[in-house]
Coordinates of C-alpha atoms and ligand atoms in Angstrom, one line a residue:
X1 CA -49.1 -54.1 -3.7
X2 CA -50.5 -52.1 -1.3
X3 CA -52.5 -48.7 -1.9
X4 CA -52.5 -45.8 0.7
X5 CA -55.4 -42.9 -0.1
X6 CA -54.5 -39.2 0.8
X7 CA -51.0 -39.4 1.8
X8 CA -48.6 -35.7 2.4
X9 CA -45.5 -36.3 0.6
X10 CA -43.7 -34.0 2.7
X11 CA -41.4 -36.8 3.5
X12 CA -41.5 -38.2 0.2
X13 CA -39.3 -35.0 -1.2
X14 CA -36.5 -33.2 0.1
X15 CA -37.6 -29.4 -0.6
X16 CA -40.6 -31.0 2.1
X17 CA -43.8 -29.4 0.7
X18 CA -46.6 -30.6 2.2
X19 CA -49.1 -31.6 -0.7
X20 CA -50.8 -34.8 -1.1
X21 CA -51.1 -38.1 -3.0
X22 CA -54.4 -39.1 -4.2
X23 CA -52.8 -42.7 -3.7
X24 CA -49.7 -44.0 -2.9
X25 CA -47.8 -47.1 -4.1
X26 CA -44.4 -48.1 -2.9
X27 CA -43.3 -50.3 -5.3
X28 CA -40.5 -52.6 -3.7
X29 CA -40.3 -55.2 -7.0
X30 CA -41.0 -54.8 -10.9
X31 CA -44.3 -56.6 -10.6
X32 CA -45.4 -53.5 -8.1
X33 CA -44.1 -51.4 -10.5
X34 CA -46.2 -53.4 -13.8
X35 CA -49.3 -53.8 -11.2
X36 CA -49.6 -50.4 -10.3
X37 CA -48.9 -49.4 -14.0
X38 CA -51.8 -51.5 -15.1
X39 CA -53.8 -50.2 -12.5
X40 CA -53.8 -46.9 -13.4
X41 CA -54.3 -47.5 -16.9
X42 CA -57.4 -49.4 -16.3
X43 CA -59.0 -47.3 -13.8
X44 CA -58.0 -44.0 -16.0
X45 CA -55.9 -42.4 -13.2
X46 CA -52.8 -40.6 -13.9
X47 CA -49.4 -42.1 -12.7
X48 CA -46.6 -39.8 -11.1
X49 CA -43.4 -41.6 -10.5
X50 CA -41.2 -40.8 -7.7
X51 CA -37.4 -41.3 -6.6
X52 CA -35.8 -39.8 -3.5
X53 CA -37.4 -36.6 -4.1
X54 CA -34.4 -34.6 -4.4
X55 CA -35.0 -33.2 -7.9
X56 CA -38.7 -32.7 -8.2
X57 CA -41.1 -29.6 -7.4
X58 CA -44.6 -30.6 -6.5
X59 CA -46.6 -27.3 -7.7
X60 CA -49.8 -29.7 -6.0
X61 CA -51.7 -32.0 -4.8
X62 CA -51.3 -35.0 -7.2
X63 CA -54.3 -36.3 -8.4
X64 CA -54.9 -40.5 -9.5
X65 CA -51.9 -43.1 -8.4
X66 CA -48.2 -41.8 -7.3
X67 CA -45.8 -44.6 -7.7
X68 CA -42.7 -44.4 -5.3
X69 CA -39.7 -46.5 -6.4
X70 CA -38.2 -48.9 -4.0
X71 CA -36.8 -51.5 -5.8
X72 CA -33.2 -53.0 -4.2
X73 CA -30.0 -54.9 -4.7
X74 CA -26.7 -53.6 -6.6
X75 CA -24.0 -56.0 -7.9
X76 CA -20.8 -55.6 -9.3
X77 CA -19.5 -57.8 -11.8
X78 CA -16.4 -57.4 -14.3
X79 CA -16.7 -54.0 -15.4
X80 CA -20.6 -53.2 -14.8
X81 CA -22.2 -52.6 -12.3
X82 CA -26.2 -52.4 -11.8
X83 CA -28.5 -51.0 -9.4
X84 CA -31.8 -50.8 -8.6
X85 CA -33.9 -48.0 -9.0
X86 CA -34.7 -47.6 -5.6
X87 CA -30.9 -47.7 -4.6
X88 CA -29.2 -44.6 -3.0
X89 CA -27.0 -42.6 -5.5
X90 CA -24.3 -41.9 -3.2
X91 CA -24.6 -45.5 -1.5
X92 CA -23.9 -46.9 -4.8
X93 CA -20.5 -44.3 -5.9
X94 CA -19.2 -45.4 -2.0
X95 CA -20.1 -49.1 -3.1
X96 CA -18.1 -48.8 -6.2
X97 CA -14.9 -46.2 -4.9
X98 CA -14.5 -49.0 -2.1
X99 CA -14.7 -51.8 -4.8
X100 CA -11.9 -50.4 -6.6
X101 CA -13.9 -49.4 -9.5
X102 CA -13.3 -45.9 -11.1
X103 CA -15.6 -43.7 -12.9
X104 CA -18.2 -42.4 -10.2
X105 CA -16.2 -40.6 -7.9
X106 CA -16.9 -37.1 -9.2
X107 CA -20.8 -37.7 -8.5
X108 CA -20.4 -37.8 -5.1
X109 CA -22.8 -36.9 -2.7
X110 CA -25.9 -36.3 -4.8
X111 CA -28.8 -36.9 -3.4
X112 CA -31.5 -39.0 -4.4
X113 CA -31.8 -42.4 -5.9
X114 CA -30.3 -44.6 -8.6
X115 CA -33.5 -44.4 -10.9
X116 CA -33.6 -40.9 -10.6
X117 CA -30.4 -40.2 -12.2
X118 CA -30.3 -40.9 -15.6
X119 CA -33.8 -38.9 -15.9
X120 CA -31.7 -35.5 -15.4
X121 CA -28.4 -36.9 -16.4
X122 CA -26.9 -36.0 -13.1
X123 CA -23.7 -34.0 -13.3
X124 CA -20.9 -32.4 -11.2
X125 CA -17.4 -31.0 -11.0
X126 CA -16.7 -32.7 -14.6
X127 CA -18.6 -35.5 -15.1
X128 CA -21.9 -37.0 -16.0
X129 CA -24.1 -40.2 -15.7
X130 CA -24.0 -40.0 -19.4
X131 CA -19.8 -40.8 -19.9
X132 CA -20.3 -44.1 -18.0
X133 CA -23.7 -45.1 -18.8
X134 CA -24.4 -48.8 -20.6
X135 CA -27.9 -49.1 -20.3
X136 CA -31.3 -49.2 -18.5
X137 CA -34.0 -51.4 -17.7
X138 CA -37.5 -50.1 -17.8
X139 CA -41.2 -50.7 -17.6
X140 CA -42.7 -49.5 -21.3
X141 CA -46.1 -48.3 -20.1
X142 CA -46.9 -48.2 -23.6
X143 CA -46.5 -51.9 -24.8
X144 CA -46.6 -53.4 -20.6
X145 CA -43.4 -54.9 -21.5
X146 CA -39.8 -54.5 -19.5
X147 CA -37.3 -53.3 -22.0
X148 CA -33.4 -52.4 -22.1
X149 CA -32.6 -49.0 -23.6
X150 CA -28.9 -48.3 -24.0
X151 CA -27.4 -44.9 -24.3
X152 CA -28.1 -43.8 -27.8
X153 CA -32.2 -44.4 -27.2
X154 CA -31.6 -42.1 -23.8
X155 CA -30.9 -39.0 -25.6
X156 CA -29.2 -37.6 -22.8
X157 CA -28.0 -33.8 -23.1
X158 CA -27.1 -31.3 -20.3
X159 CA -29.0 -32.4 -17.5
X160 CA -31.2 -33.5 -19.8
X161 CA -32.7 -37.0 -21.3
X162 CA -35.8 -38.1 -23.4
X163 CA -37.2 -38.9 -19.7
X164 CA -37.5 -35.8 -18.9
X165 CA -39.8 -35.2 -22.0
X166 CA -40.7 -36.6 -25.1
X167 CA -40.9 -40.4 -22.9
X168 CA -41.7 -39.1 -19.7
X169 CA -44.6 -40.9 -19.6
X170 CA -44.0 -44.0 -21.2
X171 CA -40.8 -45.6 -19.0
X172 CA -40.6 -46.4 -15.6
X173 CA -37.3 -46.8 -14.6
X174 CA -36.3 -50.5 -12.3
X175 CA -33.1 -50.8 -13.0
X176 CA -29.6 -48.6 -14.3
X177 CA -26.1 -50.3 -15.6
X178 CA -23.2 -48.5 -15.6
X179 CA -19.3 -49.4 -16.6
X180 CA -16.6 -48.5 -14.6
X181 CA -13.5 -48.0 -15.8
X182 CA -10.4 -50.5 -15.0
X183 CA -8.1 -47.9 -14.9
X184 CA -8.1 -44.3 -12.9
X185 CA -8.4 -41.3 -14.5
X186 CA -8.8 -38.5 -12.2
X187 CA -11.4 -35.0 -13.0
X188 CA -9.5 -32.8 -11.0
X189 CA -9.8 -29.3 -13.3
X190 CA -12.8 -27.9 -11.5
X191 CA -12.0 -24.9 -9.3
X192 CA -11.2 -26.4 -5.6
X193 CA -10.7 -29.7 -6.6
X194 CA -7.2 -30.7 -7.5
X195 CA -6.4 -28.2 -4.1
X196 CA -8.4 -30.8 -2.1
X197 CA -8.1 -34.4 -3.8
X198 CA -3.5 -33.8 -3.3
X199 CA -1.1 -35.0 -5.6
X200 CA -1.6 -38.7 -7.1
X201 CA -5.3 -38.4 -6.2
X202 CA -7.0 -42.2 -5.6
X203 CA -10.9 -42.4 -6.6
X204 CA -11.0 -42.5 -2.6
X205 CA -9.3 -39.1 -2.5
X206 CA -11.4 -37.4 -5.0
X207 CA -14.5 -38.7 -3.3
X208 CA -13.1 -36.7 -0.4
X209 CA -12.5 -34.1 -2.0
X210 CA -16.3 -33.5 -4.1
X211 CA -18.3 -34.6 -0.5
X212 CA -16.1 -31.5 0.9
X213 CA -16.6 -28.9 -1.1
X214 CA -20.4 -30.3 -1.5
X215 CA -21.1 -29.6 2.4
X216 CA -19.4 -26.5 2.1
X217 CA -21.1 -25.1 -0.9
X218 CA -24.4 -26.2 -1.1
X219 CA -27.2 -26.0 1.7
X220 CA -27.7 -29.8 3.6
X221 CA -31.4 -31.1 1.9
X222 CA -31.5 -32.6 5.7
X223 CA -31.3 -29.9 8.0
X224 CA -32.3 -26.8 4.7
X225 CA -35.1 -28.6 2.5
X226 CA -33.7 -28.2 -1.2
X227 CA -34.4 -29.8 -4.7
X228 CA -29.8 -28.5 -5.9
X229 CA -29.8 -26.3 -8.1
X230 CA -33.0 -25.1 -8.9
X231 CA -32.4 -23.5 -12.4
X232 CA -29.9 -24.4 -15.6
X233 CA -26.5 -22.6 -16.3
X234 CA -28.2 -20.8 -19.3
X235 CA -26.1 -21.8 -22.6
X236 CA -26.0 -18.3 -25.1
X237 CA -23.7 -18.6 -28.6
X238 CA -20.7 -16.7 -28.9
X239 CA -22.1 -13.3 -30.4
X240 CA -24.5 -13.2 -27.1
X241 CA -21.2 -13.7 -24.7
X242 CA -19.3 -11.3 -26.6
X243 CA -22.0 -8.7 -26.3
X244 CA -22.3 -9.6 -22.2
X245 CA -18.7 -9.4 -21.3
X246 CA -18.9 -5.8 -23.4
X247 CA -21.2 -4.9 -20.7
X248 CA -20.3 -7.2 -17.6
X249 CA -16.6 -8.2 -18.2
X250 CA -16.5 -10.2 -14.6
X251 CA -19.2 -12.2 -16.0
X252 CA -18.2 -16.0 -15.6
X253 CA -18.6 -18.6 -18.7
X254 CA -17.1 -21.7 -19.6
X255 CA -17.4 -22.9 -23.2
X256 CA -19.9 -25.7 -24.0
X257 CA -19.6 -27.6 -27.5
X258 CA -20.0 -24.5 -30.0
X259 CA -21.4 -22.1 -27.5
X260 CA -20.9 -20.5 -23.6
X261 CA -22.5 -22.0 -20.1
X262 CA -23.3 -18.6 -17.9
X263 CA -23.5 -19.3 -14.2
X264 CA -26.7 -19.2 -13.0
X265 CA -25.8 -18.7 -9.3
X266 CA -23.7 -15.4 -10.6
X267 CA -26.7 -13.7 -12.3
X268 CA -29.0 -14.6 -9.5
X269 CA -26.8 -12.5 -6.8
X270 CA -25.2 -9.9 -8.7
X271 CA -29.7 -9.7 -9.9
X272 CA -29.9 -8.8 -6.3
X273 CA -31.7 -12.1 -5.8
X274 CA -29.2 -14.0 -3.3
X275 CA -31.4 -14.4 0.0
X276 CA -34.8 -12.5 -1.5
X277 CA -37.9 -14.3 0.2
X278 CA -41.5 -15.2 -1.1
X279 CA -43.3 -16.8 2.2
X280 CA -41.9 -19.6 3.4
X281 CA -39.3 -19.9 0.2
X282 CA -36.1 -17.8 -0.4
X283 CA -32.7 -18.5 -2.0
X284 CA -30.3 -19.8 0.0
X285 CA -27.6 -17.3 1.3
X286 CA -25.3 -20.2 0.5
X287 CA -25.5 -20.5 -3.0
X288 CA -27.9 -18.5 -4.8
X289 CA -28.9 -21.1 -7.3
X290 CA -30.5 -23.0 -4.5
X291 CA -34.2 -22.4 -3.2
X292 CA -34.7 -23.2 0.5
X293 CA -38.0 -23.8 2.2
X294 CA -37.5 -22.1 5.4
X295 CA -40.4 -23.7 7.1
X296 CA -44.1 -23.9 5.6
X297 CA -43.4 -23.0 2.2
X298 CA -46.2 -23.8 -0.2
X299 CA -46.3 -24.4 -4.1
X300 CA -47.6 -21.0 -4.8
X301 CA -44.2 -19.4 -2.9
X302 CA -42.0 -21.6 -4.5
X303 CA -43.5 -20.3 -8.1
X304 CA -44.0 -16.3 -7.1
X305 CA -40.2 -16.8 -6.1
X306 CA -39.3 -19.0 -9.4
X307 CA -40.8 -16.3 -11.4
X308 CA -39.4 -13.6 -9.0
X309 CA -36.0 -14.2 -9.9
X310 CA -36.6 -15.4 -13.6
X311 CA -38.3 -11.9 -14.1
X312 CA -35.1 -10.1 -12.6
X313 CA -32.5 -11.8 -14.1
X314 CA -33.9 -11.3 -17.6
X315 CA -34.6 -7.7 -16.5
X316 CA -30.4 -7.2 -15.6
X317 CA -29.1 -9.3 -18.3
X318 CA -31.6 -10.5 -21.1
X319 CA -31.0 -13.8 -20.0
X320 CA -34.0 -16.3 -19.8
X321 CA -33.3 -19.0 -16.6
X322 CA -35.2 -22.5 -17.1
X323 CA -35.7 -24.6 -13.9
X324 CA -33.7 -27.7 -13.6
X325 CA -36.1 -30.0 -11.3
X326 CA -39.0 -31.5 -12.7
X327 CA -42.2 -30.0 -11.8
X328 CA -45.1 -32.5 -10.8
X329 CA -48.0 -33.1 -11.5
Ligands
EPU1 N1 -21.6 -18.2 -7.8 C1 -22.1 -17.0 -7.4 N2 -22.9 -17.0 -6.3 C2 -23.2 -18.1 -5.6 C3 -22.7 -19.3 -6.0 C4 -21.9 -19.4 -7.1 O1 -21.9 -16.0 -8.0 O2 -23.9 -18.0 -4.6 C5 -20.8 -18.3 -9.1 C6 -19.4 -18.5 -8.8 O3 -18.7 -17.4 -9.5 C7 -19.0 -19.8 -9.5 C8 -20.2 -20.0 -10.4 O4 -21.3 -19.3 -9.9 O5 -17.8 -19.7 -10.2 C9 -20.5 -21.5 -10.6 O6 -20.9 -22.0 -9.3 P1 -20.5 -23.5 -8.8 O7 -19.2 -23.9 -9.1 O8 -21.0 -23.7 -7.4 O9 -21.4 -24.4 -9.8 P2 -22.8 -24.2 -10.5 O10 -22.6 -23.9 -11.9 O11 -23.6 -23.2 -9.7 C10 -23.1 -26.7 -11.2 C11 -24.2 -27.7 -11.1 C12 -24.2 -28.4 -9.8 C13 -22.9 -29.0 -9.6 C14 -21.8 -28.0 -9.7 C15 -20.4 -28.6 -9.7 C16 -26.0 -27.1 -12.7 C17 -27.4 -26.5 -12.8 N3 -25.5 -27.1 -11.4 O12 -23.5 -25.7 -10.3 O13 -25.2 -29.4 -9.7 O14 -22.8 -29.7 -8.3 O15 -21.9 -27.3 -11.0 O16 -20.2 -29.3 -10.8 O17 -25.4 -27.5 -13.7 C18 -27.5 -29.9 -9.2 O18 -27.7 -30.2 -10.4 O19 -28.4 -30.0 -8.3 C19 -26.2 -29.4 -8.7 C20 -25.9 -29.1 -7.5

């Protein structure tokens, strides 16, 4: 295991603010992972655990021992298939559409890694980790033991898991297994998608289909540093949509268990906030529920701009916006 003092993490994640690691880790095995663990328990240092980077704000330099997760190899066997944390998301939905394996297709061309993705529940045009999930394996920082945790002690939710709070800090994710399903049933009722993916759609089609609309839609994380969507579609009951359309009939909504998902992208522009700027950050004129940094952008933009637009939408339409990335340290 080797230790690297003051390191920038601008190329450690993909909205490529420039702050820095006290120390670095790049933990390639599970013993890197337990090591570095035990480490930073002993020494008193806090321990910030890294992906891809795709769905994190830095709001600072992080202080004590960051712990990057590299860990490899994916196999496929009957129905499951698992993946190492360190694994590429969207190498692992190709690896399993060109297997013949069904069930991933919709989560196309998400960035970030394989680790990373039960932590927000990733989701898109219809689907979510959370429908094919079977289980995880995990470093318990509390008992320094690995562990399996299957999907009932994930509590996952919209874009939402118990590792994004109440066990943030205990689990370190090495390892994800998910089942695929033997036969094809394709998620085609999202706007733009059935259009694209043709008649009789194959897993292969609807790959297609979700990577095009993707590069249209949303800003490239490559050539536009971006975290996706930066906030969550606010959910408000019944009474509160009622009330909204009375006042804003245009307003999109979809229903969600008992109550309504609002489109966060809808009330940032119509807010006035499509494009607005604070330094180096602004919202993308692509989508408005993105934040680009347009070169140089610092913590303290990204968070005038956060509040910026969080302030504006509640101002237009009572609505409180909660961001979607985690925010480290
Ligand atoms: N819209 C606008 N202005 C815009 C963009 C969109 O008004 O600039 C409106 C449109 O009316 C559209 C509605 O917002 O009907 C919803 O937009 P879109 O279909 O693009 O989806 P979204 O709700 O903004 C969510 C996820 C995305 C996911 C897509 C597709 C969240 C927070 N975001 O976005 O996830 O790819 O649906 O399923 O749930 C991510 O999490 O990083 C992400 C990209």
């Amino acid at each position: 295991m080797e230790i690297r003092g003051d390191v920038s993490l601008a190329p450690f994640n993909t909205l490529g603010l420039d702050v820095r690691a006290r120390r670095l880790v790049t933990a390639v095995s599970r013993e890197d992972v337990r090591d570095a663990a035990r480490l930073a328990r002993a020494e008193g240092w806090p321990l910030h655990v890294i992906g891809g980077g795709s769905n994190i704000v830095l709001t600072g330099d992080l202080p004590g021992l960051t712990l990057r997760l590299a860990l490899r190899g994916r196999s496929l066997g009957g129905q499951m298939i698992t993946a190492a944390a360190g694994e590429d998301w969207d190498s692992l939905v190709d690896f399993s559409v060109s297997a013949g394996a069904c069930g991933l297709e919709n989560l196309s061309a998400i960035p970030g890694t394989v680790g990373a993705a039960p932590v927000q529940n990733i989701g898109a045009y219809g689907v979510q980790l959370s429908d094919c999930f079977e289980g995880l394996q995990a470093y318990d920082r509390e008992t320094d033991r690995f562990v399996r945790l299957g999907p009932g002690e994930c509590g996952f939710g919209y874009r939402d898991s118990v590792f994004k709070s109440s066990a943030r800090a205990r689990f370190v994710i090495c390892e994800v297994t998910l089942r695929m399903s033997a036969t094809f049933r394709a998620v085609i009722a999202y706007p733009g998608v059935a259009e694209r993916a043709g008649r009789n759609p194959t897993p292969e089609a609807v790959r297609r289909a979700i990577i095009a609309i993707r590069r249209e839609k949303l800003p490239d994380p490559v050539r536009c540093p971006n975290v996706g969507s930066f906030f969550k579609n606010p959910v408000v009951s019944t009474a509160r949509l009622t009330a909204l359309h009375e006042r804003y009939p245009s307003m999109p909504a979809w229903p969600e268990g008992d109550a309504h998902k609002l489109a966060a992208a809808w009330l940032i522009e119509q807010a006035g906030c499509k494009g607005a700027g604070c330094g180096g950050a602004a919202v993308s004129d692509l989508h408005a529920l993105v934040i680009v940094n347009r070169g140089n952008a610092t913590p303290a933009d990204i968070a005038r701009l956060t509040a910026e637009i969080q302030a504006r939408v509640r101002e237009n339409f009572g609505v409180g916006l909660e961001v979607e990335p985690d925010r480290l340290p």
